[in-house]
mmCIF file of C-alpha atoms in Angstrom:
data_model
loop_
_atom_site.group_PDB
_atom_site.id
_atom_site.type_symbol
_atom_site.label_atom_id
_atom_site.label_comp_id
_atom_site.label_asym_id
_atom_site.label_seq_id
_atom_site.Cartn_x
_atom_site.Cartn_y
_atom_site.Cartn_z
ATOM 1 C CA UNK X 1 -23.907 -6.703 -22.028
ATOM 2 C CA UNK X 2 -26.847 -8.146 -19.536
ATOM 3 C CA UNK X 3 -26.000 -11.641 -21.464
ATOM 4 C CA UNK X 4 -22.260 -11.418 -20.935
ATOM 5 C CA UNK X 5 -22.495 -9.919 -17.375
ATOM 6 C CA UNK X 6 -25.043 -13.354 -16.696
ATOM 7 C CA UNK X 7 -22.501 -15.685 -17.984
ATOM 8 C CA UNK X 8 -19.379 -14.618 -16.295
ATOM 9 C CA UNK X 9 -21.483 -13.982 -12.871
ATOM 10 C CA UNK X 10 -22.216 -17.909 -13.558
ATOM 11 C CA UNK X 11 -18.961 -18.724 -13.229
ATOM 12 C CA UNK X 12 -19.008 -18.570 -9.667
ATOM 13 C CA UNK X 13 -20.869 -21.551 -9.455
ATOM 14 C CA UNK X 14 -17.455 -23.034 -11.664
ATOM 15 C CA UNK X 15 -14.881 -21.383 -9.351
ATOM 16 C CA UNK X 16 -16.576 -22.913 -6.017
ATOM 17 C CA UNK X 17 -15.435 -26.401 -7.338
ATOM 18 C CA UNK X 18 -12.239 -25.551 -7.900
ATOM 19 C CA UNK X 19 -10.028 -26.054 -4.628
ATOM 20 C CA UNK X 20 -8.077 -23.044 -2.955
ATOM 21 C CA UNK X 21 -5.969 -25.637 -0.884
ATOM 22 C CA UNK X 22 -3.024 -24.639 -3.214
ATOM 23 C CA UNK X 23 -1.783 -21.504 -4.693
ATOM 24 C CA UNK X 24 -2.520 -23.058 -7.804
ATOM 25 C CA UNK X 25 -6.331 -23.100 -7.032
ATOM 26 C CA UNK X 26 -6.739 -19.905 -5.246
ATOM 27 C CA UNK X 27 -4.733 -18.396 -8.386
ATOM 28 C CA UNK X 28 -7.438 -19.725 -11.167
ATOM 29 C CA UNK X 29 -10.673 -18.391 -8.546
ATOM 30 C CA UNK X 30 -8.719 -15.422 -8.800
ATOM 31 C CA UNK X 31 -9.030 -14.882 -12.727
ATOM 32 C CA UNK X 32 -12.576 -15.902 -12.554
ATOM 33 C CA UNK X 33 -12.823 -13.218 -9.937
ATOM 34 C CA UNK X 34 -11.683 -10.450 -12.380
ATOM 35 C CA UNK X 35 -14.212 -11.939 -15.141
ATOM 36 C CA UNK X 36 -17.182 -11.685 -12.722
ATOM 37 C CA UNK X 37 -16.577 -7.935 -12.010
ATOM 38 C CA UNK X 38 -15.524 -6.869 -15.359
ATOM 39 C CA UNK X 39 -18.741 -5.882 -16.171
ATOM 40 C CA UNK X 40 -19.121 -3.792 -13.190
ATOM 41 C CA UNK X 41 -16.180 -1.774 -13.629
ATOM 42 C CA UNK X 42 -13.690 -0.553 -11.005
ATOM 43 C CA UNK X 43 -13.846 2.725 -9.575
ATOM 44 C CA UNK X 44 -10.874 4.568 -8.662
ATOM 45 C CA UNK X 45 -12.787 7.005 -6.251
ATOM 46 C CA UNK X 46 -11.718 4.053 -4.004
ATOM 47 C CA UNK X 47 -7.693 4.379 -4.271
ATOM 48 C CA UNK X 48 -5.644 4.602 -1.153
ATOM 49 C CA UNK X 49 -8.821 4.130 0.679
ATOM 50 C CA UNK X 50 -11.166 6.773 -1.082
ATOM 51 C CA UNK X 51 -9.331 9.321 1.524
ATOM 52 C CA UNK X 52 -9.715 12.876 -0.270
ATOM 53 C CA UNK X 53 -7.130 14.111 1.955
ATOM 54 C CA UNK X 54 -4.762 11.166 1.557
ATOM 55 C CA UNK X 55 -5.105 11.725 -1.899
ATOM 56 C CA UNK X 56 -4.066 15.478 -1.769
ATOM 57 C CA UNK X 57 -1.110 13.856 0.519
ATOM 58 C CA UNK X 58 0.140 11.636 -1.899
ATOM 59 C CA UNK X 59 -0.063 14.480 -5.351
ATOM 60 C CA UNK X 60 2.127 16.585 -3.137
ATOM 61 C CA UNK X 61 4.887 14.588 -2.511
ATOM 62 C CA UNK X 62 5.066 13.678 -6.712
ATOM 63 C CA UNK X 63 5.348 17.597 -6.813
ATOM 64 C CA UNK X 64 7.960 17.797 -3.955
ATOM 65 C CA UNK X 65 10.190 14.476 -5.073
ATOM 66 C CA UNK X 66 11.467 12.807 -8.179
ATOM 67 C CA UNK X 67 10.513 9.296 -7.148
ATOM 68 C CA UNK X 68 12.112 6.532 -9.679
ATOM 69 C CA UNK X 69 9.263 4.307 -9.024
ATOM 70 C CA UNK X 70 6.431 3.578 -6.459
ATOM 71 C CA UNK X 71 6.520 0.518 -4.369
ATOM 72 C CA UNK X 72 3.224 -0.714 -2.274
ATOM 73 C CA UNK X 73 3.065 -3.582 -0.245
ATOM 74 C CA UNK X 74 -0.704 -5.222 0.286
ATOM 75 C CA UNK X 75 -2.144 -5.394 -3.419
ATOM 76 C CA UNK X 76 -5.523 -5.898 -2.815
ATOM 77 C CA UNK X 77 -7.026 -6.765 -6.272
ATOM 78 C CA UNK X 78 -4.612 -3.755 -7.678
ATOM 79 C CA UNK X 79 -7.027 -0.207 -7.256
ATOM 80 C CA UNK X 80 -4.770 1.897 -5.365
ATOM 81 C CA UNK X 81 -1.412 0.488 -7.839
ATOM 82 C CA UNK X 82 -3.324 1.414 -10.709
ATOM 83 C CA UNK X 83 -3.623 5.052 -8.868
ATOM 84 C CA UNK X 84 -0.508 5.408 -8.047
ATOM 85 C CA UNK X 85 0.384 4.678 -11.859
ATOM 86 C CA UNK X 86 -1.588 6.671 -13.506
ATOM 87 C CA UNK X 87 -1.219 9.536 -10.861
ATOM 88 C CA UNK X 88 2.565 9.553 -11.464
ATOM 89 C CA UNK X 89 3.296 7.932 -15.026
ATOM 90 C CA UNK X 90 5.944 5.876 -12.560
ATOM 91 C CA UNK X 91 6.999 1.954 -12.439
ATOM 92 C CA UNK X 92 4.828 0.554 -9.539
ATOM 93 C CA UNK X 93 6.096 -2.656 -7.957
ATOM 94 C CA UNK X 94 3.424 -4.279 -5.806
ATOM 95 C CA UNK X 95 2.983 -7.708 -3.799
ATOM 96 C CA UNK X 96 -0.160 -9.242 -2.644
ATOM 97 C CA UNK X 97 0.826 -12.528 -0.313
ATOM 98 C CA UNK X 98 -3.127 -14.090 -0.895
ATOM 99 C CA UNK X 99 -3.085 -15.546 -4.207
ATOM 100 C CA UNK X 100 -6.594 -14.930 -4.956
ATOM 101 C CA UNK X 101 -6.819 -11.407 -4.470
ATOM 102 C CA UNK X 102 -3.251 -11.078 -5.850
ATOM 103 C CA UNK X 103 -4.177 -13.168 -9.441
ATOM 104 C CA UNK X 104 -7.295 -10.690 -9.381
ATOM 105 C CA UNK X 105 -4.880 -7.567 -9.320
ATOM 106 C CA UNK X 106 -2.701 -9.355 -12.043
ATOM 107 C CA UNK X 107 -4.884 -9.841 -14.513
ATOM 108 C CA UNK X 108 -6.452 -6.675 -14.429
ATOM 109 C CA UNK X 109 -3.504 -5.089 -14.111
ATOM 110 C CA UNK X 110 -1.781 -6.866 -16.709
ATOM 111 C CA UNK X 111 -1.784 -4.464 -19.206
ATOM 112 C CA UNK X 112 -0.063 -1.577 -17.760
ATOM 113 C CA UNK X 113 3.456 -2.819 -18.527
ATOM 114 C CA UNK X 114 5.024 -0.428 -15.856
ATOM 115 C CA UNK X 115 3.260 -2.300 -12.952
ATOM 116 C CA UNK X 116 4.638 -5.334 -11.737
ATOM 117 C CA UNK X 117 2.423 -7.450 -9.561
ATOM 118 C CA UNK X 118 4.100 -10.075 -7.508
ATOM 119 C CA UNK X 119 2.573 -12.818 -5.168
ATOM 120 C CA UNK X 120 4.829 -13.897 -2.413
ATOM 121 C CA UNK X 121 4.867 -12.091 1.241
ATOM 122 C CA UNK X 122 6.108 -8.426 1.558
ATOM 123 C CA UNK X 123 8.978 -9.408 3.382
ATOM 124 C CA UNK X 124 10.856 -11.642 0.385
ATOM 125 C CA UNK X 125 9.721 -9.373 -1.993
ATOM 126 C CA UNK X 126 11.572 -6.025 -0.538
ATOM 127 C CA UNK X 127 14.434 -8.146 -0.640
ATOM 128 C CA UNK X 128 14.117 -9.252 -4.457
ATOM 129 C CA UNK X 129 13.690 -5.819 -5.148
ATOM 130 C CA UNK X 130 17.174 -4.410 -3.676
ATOM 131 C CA UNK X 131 18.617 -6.382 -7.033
ATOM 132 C CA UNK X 132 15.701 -5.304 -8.807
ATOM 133 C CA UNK X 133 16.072 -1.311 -8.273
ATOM 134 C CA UNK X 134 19.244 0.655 -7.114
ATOM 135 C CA UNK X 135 19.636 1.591 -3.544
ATOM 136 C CA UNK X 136 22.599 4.249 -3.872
ATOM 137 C CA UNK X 137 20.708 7.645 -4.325
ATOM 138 C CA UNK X 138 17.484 5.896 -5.551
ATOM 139 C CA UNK X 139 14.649 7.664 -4.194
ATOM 140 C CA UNK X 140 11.419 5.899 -3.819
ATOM 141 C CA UNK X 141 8.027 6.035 -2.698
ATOM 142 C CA UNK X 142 6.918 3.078 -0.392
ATOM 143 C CA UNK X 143 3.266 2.518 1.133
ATOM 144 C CA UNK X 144 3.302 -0.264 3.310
ATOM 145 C CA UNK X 145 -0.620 -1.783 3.723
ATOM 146 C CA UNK X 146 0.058 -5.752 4.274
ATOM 147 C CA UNK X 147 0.274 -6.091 8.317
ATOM 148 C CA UNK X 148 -4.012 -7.364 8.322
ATOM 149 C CA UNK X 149 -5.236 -10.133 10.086
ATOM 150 C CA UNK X 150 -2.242 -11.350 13.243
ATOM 151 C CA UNK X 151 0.440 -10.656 10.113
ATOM 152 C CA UNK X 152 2.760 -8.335 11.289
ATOM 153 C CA UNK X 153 5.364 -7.773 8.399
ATOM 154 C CA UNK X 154 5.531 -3.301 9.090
ATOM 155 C CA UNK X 155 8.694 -3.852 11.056
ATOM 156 C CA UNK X 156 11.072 -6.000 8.947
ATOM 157 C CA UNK X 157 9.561 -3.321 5.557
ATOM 158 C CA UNK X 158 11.080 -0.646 7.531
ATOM 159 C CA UNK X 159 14.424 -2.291 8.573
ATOM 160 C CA UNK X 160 14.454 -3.616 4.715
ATOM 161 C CA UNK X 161 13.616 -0.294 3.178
ATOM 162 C CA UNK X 162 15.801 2.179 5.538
ATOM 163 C CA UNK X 163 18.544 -0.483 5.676
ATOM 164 C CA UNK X 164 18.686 -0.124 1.463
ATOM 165 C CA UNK X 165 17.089 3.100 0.273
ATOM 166 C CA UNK X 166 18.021 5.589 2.748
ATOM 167 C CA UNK X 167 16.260 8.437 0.075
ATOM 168 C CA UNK X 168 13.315 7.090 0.328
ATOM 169 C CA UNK X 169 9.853 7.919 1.582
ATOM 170 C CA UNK X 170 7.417 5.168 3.208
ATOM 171 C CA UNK X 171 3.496 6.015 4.340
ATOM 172 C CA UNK X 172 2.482 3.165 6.506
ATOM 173 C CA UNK X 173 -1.549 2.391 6.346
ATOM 174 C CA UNK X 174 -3.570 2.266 9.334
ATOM 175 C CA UNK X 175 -1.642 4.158 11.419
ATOM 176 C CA UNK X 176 -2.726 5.409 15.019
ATOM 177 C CA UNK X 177 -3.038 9.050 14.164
ATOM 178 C CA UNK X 178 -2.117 10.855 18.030
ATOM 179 C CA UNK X 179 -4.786 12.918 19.107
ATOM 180 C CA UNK X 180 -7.408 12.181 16.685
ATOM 181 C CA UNK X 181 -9.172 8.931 17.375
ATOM 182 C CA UNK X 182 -11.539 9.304 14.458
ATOM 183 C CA UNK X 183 -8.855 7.317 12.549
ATOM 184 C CA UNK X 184 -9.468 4.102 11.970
ATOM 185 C CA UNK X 185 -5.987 1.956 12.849
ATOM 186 C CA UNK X 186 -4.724 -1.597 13.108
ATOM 187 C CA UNK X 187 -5.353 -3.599 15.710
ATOM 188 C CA UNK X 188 -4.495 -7.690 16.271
ATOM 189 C CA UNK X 189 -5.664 -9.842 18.198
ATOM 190 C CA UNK X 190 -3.012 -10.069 20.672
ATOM 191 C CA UNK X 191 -3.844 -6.927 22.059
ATOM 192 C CA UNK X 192 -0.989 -4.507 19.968
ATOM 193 C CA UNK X 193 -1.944 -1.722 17.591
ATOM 194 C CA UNK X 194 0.131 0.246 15.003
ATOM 195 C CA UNK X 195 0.988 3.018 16.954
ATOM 196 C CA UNK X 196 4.387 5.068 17.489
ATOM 197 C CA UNK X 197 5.319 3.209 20.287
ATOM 198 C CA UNK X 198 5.160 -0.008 18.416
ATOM 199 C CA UNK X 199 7.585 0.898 16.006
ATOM 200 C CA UNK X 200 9.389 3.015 18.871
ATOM 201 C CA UNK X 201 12.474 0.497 17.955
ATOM 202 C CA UNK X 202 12.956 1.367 14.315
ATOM 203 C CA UNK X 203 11.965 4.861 14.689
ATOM 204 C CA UNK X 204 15.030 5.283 17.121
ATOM 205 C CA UNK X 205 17.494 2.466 14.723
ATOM 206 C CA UNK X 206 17.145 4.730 11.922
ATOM 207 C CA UNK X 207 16.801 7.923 13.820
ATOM 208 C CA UNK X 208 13.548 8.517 11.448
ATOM 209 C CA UNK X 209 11.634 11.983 11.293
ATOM 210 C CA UNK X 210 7.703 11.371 11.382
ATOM 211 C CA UNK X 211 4.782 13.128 9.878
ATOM 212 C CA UNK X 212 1.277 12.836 10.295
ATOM 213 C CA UNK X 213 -2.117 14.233 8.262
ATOM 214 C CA UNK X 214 -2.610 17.795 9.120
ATOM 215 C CA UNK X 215 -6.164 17.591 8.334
ATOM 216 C CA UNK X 216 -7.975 16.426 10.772
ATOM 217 C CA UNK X 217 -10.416 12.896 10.211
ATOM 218 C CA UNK X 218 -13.198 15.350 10.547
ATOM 219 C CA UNK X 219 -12.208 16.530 6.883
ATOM 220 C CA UNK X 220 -11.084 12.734 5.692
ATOM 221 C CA UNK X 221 -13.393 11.173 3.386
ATOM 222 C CA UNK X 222 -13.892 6.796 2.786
ATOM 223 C CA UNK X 223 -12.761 5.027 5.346
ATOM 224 C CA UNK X 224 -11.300 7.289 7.395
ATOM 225 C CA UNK X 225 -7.479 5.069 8.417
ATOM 226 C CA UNK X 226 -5.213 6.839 9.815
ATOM 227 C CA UNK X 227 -1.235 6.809 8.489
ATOM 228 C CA UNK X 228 2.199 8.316 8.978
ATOM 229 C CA UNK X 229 5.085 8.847 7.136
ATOM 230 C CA UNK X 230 8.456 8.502 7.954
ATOM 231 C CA UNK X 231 11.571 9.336 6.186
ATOM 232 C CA UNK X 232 15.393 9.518 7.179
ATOM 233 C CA UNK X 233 17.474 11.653 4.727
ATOM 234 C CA UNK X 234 17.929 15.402 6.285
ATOM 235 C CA UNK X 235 17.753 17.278 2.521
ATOM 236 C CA UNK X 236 13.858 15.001 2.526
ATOM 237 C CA UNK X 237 12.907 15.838 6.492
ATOM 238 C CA UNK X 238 13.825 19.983 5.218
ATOM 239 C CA UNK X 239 10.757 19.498 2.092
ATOM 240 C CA UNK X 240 8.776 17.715 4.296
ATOM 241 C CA UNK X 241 8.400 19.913 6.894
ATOM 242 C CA UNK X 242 7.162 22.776 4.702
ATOM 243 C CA UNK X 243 4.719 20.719 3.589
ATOM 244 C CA UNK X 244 0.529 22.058 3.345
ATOM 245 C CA UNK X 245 -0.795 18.678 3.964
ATOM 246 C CA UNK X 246 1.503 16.980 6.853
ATOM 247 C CA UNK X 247 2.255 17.988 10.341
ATOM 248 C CA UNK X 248 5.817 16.614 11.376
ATOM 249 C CA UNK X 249 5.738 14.811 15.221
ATOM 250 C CA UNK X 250 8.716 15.332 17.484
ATOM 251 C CA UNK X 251 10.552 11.713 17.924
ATOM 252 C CA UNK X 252 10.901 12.958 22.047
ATOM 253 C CA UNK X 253 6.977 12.245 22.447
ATOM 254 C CA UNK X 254 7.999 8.624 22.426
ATOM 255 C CA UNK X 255 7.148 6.684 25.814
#
């Protein structure tokens, strides 16, 4: 095993020759990627984050709903799809928009036939996916974590998913959790976070109920990020607000 590990962490010395100019490039470091870590193993402690209490968040709502399938958008090299998989038994449809971190979530996700990995930018893949799944009394779990860097995709997910699957139920990463700055939440570099009043807009387009963690960050384990969810069917808003691990926020608070 000390041989193998050797060899494939050699192949970094390979994959820095190869250019990432092109998808095509990034793509093959991305495979070499998976080979160099193999050996390590991945550790699913660190799904959705390594939150405990996002965790306990997340095994509620499979209790409380009969999702059809699970939808994430922000891959990552595939830790917190492979969660969601095996935490459900469900179809998980995921997009990654940077093609080497998306190829590493592909290959090692590659044989799990019910998760689908694609590599193209959240936006165009919600909209492949209203042909892909039904949107007439198809409820579905979304978790939106692709808005890093100065890309800010969260709004056009929500008009996509709401405008489609009004049964479903979205968590939205990194969310500015009101009253408890010991979240961690997005920022950009233009000065905007991802806060209520951000998506003030949508919130009021699709007359959408919100919900934050009831547990405070104190409690929160890894990293700490904040989120909300949002949903707009009344039967869903009724479940949700007899829920033990979410607090539901009055729309009115709004600025």
């Amino acid at each position: 095993m000390q041989f193998l590990h050797k060899t494939i962490n050699s192949l970094r010395w390979t994959k820095d020759r190869i250019t990432q100019s092109s998808k095509f490039g990034a793509r093959v470091v991305g495979c070499f990627d998976y080979l160099r870590y193999l050996p390590l193993g991945y550790n699913q402690r660190w799904a959705l984050n390594g939150q405990a209490q996002r965790q306990y968040i997340f095994s509620e709502l499979m209790e409380l709903f009969r999702f059809s399938a699970l939808i994430e958008t922000g891959t990552h090299i595939g830790t917190t799809a492979l969660y969601l998989h095996k935490k459900s038994g469900l179809p998980v449809y995921t997009v990654e928009n940077d093609q080497r971190r998306g190829m590493h979530a592909k290959v090692k996700l590659l044989r799990f036939r019910k998760i689908h990995v694609f590599l193209e930018e959240s936006k165009s893949f919600l909209k492949k996916l209203i042909k892909i799944l039904p949107t007439i009394n198809n409820q579905l779990f979304f978790y939106l974590d692709a808005h890093w860097d100065d890309k800010m995709p969260i709004k056009e997910e929500l008009q996509i998913i709401f405008g489609n699957w009004k049964n479903s139920i979205v968590m939205v990463d990194d969310f500015a959790v009101p009253g408890d700055t010991g979240y961690g939440y997005q920022e950009w570099s233009d000065g905007k976070t991802l806060c209520l009043e951000y998506l003030k807009d949508i919130i009021t387009e699709f007359n959408l109920a919100i919900f934050f963690p009831l547990a405070g960050s104190i409690s929160e384990t890894g990293h700490k990020r904040g989120c909300v969810v949002l949903a707009k069917n009344k039967d869903i808003i009724e479940i949700l607000q007899n829920s033990k691990n979410l607090k539901s926020h009055k729309c009115d608070t709004l600025n």
